Tab-separated table of C-alpha atoms in Angstrom:
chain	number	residue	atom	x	y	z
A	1	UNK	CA	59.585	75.453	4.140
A	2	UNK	CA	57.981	72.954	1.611
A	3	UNK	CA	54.589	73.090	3.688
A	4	UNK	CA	54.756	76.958	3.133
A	5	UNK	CA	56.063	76.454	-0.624
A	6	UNK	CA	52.970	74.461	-1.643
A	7	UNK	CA	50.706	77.098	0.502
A	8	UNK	CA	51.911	80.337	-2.015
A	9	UNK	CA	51.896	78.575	-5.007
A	10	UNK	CA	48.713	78.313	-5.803
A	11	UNK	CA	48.279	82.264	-4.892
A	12	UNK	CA	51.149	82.948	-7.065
A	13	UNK	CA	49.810	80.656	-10.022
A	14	UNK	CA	46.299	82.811	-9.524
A	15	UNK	CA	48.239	86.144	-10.013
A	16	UNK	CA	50.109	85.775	-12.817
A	17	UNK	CA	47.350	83.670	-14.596
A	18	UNK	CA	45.317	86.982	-13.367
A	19	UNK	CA	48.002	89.184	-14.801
A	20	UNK	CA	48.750	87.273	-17.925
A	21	UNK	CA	45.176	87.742	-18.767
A	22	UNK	CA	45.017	91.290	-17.918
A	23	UNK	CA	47.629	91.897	-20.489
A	24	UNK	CA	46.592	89.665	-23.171
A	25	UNK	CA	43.427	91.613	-23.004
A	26	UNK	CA	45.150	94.866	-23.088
A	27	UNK	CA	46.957	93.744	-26.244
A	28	UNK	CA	43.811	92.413	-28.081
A	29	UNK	CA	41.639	94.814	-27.395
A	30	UNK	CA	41.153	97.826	-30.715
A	31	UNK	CA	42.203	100.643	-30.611
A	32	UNK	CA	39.871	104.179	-30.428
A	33	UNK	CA	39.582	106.237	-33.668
A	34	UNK	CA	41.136	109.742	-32.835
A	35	UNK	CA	38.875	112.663	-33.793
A	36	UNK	CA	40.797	115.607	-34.767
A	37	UNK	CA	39.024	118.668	-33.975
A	38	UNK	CA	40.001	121.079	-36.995
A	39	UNK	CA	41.426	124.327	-35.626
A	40	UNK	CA	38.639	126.933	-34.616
A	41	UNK	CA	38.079	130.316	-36.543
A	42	UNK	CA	37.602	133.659	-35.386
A	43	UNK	CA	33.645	134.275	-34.966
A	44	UNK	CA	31.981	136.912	-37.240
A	45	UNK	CA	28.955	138.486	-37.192
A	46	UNK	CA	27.628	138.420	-40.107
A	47	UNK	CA	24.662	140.197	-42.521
A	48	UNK	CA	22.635	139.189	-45.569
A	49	UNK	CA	22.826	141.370	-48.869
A	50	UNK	CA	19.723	142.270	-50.421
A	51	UNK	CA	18.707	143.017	-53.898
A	52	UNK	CA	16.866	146.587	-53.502
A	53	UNK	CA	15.739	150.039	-55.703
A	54	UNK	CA	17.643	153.155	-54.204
A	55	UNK	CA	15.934	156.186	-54.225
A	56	UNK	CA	18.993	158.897	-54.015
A	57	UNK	CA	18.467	161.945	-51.315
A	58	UNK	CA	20.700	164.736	-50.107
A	59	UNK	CA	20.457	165.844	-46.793
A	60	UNK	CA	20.988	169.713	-46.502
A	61	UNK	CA	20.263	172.585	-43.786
A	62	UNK	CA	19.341	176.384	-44.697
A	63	UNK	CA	17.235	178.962	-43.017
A	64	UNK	CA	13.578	180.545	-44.377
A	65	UNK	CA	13.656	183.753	-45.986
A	66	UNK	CA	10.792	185.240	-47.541
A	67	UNK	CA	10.950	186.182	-51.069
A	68	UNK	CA	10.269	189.514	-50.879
A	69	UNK	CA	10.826	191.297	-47.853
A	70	UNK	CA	10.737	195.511	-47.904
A	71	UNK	CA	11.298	198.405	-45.249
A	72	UNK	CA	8.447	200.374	-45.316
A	73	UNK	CA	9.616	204.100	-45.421
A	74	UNK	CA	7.590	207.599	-46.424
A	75	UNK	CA	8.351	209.662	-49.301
A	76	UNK	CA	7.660	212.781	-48.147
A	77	UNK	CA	8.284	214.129	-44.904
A	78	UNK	CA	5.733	214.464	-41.947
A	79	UNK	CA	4.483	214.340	-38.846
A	80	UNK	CA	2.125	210.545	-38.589
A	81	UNK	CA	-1.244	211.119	-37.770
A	82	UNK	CA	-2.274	207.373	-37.894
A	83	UNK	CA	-0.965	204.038	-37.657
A	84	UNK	CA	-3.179	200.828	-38.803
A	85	UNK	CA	-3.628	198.451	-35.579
A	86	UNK	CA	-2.622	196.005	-37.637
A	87	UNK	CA	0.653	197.453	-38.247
A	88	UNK	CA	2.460	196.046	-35.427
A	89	UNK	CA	4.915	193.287	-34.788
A	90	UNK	CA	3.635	190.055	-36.226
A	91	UNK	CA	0.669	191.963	-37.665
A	92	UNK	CA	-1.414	190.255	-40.799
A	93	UNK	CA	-1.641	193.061	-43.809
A	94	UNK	CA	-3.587	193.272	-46.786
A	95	UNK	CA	-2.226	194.804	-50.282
A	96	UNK	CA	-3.031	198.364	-50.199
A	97	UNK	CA	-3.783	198.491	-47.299
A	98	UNK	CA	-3.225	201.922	-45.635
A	99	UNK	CA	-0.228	201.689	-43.112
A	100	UNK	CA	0.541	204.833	-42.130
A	101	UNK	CA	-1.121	208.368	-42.810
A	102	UNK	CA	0.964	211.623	-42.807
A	103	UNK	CA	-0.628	215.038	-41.875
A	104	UNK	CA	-1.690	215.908	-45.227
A	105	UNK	CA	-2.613	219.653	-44.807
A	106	UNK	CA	0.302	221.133	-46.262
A	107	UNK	CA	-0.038	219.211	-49.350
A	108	UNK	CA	-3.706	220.233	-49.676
A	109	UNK	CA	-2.378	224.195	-49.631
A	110	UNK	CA	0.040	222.639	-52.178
A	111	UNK	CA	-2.313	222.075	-54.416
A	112	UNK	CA	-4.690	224.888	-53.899
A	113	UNK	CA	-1.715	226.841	-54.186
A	114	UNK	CA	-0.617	225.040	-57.899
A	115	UNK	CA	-4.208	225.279	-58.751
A	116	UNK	CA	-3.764	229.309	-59.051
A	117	UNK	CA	-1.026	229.278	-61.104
A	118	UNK	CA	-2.342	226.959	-63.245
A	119	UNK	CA	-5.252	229.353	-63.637
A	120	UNK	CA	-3.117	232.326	-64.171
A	121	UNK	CA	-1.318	230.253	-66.188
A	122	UNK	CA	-4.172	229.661	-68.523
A	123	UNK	CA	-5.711	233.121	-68.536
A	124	UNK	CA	-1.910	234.193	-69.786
A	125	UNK	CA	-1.760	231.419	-72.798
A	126	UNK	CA	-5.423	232.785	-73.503
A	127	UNK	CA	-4.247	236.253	-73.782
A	128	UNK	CA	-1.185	235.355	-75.734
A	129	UNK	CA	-2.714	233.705	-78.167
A	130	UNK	CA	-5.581	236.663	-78.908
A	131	UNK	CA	-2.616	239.177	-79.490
A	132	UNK	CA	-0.645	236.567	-81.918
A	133	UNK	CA	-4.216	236.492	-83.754
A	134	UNK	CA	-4.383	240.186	-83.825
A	135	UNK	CA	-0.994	240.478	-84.747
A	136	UNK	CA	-0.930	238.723	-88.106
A	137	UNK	CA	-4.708	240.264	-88.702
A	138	UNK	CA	-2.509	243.693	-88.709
A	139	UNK	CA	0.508	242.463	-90.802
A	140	UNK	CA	-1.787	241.289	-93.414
A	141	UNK	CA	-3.407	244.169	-94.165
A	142	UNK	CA	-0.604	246.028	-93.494
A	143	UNK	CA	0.702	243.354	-96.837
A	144	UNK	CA	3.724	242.315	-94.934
A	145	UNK	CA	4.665	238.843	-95.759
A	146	UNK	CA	8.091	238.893	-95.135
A	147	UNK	CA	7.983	238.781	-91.211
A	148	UNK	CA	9.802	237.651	-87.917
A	149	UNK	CA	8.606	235.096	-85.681
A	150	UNK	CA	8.817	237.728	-82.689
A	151	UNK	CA	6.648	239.933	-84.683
A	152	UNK	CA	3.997	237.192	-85.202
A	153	UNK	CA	4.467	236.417	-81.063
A	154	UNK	CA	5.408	233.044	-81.428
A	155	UNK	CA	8.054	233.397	-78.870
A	156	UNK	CA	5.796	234.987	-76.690
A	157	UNK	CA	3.222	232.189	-77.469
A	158	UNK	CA	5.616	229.109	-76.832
A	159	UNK	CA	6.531	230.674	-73.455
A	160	UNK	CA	2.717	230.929	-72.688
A	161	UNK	CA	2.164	227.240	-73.547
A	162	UNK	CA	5.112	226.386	-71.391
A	163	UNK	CA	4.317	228.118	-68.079
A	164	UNK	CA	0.689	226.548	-68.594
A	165	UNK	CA	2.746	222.919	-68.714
A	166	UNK	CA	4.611	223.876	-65.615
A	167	UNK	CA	2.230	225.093	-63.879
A	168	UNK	CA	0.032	221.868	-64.482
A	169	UNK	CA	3.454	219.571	-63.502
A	170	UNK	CA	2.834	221.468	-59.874
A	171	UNK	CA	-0.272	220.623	-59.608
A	172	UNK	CA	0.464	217.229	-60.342
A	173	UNK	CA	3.423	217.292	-58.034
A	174	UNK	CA	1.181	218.186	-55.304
A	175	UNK	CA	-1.392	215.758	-55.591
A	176	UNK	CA	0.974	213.336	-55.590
A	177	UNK	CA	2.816	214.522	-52.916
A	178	UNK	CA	-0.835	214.238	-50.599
A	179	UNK	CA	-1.687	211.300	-52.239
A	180	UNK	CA	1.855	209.579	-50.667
A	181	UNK	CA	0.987	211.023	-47.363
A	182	UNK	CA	-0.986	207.736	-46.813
A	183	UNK	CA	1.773	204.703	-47.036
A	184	UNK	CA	0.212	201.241	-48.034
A	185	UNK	CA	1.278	198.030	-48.417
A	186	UNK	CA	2.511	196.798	-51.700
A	187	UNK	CA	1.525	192.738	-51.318
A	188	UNK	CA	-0.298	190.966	-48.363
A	189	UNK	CA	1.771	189.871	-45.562
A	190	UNK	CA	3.259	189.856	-42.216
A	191	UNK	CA	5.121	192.658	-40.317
A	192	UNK	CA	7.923	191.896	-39.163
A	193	UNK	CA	9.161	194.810	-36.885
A	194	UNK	CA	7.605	198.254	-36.541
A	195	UNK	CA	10.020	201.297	-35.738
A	196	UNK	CA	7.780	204.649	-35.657
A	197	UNK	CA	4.556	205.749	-33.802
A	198	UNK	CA	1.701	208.390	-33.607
A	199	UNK	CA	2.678	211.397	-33.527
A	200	UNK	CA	6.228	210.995	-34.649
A	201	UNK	CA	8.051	213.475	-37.631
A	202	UNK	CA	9.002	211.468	-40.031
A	203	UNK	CA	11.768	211.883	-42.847
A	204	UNK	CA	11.638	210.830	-46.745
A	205	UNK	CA	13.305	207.332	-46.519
A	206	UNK	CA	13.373	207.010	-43.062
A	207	UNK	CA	12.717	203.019	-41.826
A	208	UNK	CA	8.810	203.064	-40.548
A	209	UNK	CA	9.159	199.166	-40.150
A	210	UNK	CA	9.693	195.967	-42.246
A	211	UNK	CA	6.718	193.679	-43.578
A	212	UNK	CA	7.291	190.447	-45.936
A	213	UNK	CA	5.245	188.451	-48.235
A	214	UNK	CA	3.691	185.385	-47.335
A	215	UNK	CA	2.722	183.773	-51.048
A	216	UNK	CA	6.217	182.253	-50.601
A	217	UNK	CA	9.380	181.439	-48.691
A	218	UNK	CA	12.368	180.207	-50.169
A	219	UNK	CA	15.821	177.909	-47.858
A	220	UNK	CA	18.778	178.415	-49.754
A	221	UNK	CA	20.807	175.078	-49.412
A	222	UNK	CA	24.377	174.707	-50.458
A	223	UNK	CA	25.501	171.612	-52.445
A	224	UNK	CA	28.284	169.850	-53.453
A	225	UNK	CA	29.246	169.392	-56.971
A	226	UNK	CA	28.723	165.408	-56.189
A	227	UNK	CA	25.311	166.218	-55.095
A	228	UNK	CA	24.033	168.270	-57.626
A	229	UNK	CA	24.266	164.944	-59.996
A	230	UNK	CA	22.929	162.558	-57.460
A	231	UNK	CA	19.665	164.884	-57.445
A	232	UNK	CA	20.048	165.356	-61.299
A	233	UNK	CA	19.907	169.141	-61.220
A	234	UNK	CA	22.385	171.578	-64.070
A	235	UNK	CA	24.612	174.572	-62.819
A	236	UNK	CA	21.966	176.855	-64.039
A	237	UNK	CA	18.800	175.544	-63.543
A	238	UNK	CA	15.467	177.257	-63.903
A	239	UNK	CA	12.182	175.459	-63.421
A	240	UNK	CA	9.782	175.761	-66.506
A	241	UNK	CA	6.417	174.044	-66.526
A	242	UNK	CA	8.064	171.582	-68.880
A	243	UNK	CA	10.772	171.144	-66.339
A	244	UNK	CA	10.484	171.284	-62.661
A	245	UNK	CA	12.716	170.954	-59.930
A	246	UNK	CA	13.243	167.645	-57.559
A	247	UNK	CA	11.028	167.791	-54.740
A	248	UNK	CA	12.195	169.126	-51.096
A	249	UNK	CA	11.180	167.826	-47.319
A	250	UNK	CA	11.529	170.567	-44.940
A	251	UNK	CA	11.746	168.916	-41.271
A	252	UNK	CA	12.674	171.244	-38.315
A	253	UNK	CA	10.694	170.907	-34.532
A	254	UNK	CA	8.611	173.772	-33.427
A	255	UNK	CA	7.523	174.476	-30.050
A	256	UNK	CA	9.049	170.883	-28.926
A	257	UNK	CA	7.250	168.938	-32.166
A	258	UNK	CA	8.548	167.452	-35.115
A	259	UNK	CA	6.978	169.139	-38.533
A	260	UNK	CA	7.648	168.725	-42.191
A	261	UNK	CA	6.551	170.930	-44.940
A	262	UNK	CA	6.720	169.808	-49.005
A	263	UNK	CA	8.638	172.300	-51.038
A	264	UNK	CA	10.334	171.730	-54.598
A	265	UNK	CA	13.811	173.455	-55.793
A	266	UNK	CA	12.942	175.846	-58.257
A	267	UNK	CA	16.476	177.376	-59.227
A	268	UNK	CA	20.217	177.372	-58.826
A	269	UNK	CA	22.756	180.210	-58.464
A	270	UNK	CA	24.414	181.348	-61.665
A	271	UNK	CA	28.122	180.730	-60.186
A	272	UNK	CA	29.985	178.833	-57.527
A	273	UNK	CA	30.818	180.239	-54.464
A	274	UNK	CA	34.627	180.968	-54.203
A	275	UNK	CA	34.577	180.414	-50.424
A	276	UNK	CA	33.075	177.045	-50.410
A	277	UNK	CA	33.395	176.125	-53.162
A	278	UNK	CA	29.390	174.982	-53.347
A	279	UNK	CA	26.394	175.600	-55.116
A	280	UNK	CA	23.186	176.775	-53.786
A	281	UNK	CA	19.945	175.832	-54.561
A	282	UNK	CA	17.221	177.571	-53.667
A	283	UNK	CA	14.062	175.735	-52.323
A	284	UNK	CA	10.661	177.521	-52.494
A	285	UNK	CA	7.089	176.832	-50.426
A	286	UNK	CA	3.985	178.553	-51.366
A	287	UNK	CA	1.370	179.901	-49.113
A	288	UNK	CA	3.284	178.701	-45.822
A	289	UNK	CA	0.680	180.517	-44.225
A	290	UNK	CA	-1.848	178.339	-45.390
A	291	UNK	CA	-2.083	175.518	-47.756
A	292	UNK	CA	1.770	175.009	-47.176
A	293	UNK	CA	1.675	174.514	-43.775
A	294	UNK	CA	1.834	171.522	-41.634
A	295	UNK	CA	-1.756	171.324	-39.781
A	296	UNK	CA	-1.877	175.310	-39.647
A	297	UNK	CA	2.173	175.234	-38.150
A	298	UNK	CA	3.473	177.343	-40.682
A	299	UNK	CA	7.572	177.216	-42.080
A	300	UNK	CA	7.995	180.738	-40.391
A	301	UNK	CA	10.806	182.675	-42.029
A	302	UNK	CA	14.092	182.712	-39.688
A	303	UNK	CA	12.832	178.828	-38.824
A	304	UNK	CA	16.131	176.775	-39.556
A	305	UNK	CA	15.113	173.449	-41.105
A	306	UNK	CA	16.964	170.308	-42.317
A	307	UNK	CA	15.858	169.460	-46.136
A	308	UNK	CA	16.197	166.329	-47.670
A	309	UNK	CA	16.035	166.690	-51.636
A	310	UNK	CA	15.191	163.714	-53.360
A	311	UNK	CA	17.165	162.327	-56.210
A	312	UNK	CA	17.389	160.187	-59.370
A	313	UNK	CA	16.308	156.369	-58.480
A	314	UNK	CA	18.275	153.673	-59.496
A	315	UNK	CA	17.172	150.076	-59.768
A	316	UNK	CA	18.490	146.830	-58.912
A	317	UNK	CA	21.451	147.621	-56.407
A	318	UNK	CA	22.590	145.469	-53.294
A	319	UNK	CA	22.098	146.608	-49.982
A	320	UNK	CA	24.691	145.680	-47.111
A	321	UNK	CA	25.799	147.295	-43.672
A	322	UNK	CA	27.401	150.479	-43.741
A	323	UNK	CA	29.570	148.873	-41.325
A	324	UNK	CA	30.314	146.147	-44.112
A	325	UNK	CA	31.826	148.789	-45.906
A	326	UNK	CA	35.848	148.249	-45.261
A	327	UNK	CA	37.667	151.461	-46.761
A	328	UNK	CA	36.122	152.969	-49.831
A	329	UNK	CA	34.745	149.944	-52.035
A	330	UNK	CA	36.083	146.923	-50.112
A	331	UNK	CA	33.850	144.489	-48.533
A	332	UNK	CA	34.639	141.106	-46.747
A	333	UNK	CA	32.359	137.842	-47.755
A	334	UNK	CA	31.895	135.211	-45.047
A	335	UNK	CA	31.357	131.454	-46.929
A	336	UNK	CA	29.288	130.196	-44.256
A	337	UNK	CA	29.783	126.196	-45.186
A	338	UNK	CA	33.530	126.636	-45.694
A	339	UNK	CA	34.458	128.687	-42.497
A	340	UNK	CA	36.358	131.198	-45.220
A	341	UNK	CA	36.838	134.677	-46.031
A	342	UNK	CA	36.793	136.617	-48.877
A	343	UNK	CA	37.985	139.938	-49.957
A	344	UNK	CA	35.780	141.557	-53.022
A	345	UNK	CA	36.101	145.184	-54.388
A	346	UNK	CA	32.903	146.583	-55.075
A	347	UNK	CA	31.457	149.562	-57.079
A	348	UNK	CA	30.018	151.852	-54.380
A	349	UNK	CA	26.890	153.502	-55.876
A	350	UNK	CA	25.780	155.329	-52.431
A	351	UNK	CA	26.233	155.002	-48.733
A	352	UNK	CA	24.264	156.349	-45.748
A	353	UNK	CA	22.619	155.518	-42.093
A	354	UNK	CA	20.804	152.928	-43.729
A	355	UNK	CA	23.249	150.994	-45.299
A	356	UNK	CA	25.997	151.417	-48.427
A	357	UNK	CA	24.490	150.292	-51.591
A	358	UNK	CA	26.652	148.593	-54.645
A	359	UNK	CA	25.842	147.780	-58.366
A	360	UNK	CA	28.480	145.361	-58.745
A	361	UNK	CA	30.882	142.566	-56.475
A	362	UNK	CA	28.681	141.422	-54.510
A	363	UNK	CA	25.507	138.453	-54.984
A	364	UNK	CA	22.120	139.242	-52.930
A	365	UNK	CA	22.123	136.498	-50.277
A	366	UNK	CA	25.884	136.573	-49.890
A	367	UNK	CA	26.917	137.333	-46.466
A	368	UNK	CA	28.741	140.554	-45.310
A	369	UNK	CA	30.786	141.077	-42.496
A	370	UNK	CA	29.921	143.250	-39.823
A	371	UNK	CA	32.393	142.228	-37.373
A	372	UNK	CA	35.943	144.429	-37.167
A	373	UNK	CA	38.652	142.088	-38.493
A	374	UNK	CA	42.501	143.215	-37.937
A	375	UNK	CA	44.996	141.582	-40.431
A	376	UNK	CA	42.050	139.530	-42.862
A	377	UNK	CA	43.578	137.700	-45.510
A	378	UNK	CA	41.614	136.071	-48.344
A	379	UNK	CA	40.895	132.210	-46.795
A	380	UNK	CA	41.178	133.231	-43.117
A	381	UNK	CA	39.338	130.965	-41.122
A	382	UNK	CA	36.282	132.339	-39.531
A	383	UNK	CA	33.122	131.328	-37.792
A	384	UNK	CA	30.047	132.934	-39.725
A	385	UNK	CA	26.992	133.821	-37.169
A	386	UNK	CA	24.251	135.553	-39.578
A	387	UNK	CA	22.284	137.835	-37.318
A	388	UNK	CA	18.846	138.238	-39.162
A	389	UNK	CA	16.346	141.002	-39.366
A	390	UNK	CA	14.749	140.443	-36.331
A	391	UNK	CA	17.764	140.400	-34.110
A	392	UNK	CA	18.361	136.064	-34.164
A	393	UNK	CA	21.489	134.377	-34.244
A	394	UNK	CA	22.041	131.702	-36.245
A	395	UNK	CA	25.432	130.062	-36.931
A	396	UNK	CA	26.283	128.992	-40.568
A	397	UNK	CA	29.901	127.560	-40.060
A	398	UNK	CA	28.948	123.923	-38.310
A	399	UNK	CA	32.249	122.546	-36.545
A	400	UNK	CA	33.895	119.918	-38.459
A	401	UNK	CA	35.966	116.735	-37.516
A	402	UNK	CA	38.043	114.827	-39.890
A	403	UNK	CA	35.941	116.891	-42.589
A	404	UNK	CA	32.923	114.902	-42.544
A	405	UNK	CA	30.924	115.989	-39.407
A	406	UNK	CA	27.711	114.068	-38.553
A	407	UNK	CA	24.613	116.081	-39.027
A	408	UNK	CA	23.830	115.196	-35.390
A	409	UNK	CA	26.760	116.727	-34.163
A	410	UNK	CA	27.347	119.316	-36.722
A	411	UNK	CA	23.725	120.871	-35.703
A	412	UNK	CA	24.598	120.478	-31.573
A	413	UNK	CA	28.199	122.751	-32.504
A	414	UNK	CA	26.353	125.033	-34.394
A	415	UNK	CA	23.623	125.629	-31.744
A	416	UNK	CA	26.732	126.060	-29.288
A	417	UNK	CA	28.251	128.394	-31.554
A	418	UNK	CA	25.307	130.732	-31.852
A	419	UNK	CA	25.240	130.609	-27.535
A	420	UNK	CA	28.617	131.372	-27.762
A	421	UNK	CA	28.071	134.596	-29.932
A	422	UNK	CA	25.099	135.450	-28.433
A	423	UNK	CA	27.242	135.890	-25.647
């Protein structure tokens, strides 16, 4: 037993010398620094504002109508014994031009016919007029002052003078009436639908066909009240040379391409429309035929086009996302560095596809949030990732630990936070 005694000790010596060391070093040794992570926002996308000059426009739709546009119709009646080739659907026309032509015999026998009775006409004011001479020859020798009108044959006279006048009116009649038997065109245009032929008999007033002028086309475009003062145009306005209208790009696609045409508003409706409560202004192009069209496409009335008037400019605003936009003139501000959010209320000045645009509430450089947020609260905790021009992510909230983060490890978070959102 002692033999085995003095074997073990020296094993059981070793361990706990072993173990006593193991534990004094355990004991001695320092103890790690904890690094508390800070609690993780919610990751935001991110845009910069940007100081800008707005240039207001208001986007409206109308169709082309000529400005004048008439249905060509006879005075007289008749049967047509020529039609101008050009005269046809989609024909080109010159002013006075000769359209149609009536038979015009009748209204030469017309005339020969007022002719006579102008003549006979005469020959009786010439014979009245020899008898009232030799009348008052007689009653002056005959020392008659005293005397009637009839007896002087002024009656007979005045009626002389008077069938001469009527008879001239039918002459005049006549000619007129062959000188309408050929219909021309009052102004140089277009036709735009022809509805009689040779040969056909033809009533005063009846529809021969429609032609339009092609000097000018007008789109009327309704407006809102709001509108009207973004483009800086009255109830009643009238363009003078002194004053014109704001100018008007027409934009519609014909035969599968885009075209645009330059126009100007020249005038606004007197009153407001009771259904719709809008305004209309009318828009007017000259010589869409020619000068006004776009490379020889011309803005063909009945062509339905989308115009965009342009407005008053204003200077110095601040561009963000539409999608910044929270509400009507709410916007949320990401402090990059801090990690916070920030509700502002903003003065909305305009808002479209390209962005809303605010005079006031907001700093150019600041950062607006794109990013849907449910519940935000002024000093929520967030992860700002600013997602430039080009389409790059960068990440402006570095991670933090016990608030002072090493720029070695602040940059290596921030690069994994920008992975992360790219994501």
């Amino acid at each position: 037993m002692k033999r085995i005694l003095a074997l073990l000790m020296p094993v059981i010596v070793l361990a706990v010398l072993v173990a006593g060391g193991f534990f004094l070093m355990q004991m001695l040794k320092p103890q790690p620094e904890k690094a508390e992570e800070q609690a993780r926002g919610l990751s935001v996308f991110a845009e910069a504002a940007e100081l800008t000059d707005l240039e207001l426009t208001v986007s409206a739709q109308g169709e082309v109508q000529p400005q004048r546009q008439i249905i060509v119709a006879p005075q007289i009646s008749g049967r047509i014994s020529f039609v101008s080739p050009d005269f046809i659907d989609g024909g080109f026309i010159r002013e006075g031009q000769v359209l149609v032509r009536l038979e015009a015999e009748d209204y030469r026998l017309a005339i020969v016919r007022a002719q006579s009775g102008v003549a006979s006409a005469e020959q009786r004011l010439a014979r009245e007029e020899a008898e009232a001479e030799l009348a008052i020859q007689d009653l002056e020798e005959l020392g008659i002052t005293n005397t009637s009108p009839l007896a002087r044959r002024e009656p007979q006279l005045a009626e002389a003078r008077a069938s001469l006048d009527s008879a001239k009116a039918q002459l005049a009649d006549a000619q007129l009436a062959l000188n309408r038997t050929a219909v021309t065109a009052p102004f140089s245009g277009r036709v735009r639908e022809r509805n009689a032929d040779l040969g056909q008999f033809v009533s005063p007033g009846q529809a021969l066909g429609t032609i339009f002028a092609t000097d000018v086309v007008e789109v009327s475009l309704p407006l809102s009240d709001e509108e009207m003062g973004r483009v800086g145009l009255p109830l009643a306005f009238a363009e003078t040379k002194s004053t014109q209208g704001p100018d008007v790009i027409f934009k519609a696609n014909v035969a599968g391409q885009p075209r645009q045409w330059n126009g100007r508003i020249v005038r606004t409706s007197a009153a407001i429309s009771p259904q719709t409560r809008l305004i209309t202004a009318i828009a007017e192009l000259r010589d869409p035929y020619g000068t006004g069209s776009d490379n020889g496409v011309p803005m063909a009335p009945g062509l339905f086009v989308n115009a965009e008037v342009e407005g008053e400019q204003v200077q110095n605003v601040v561009r963000v996302p539409r999608s910044a936009l929270r509400g009507v003139d709410e916007i949320y501000i990401g402090d990059g560095p801090a990690g916070k959010l920030e509700i502002r209320e903003v003065e909305l000045v305009f808002s479209d596809e390209t962005g809303a645009y605010v005079s006031s509430g907001i700093e150019p450089g600041e950062l607006a949030i794109v990013s849907p947020i449910q519940a935000a609260f002024d000093g929520m905790n967030i992860q700002v990732v600013e997602r430039m021009p080009d389409g790059e992510l960068i990440s402006r909230t570095p991670r933090k630990i016990d608030a002072e983060p090493e720029s070695a490890d602040g940059a290596a978070l921030a690069s994994g936070d920008v992975e992360g959102a790219s994501q």
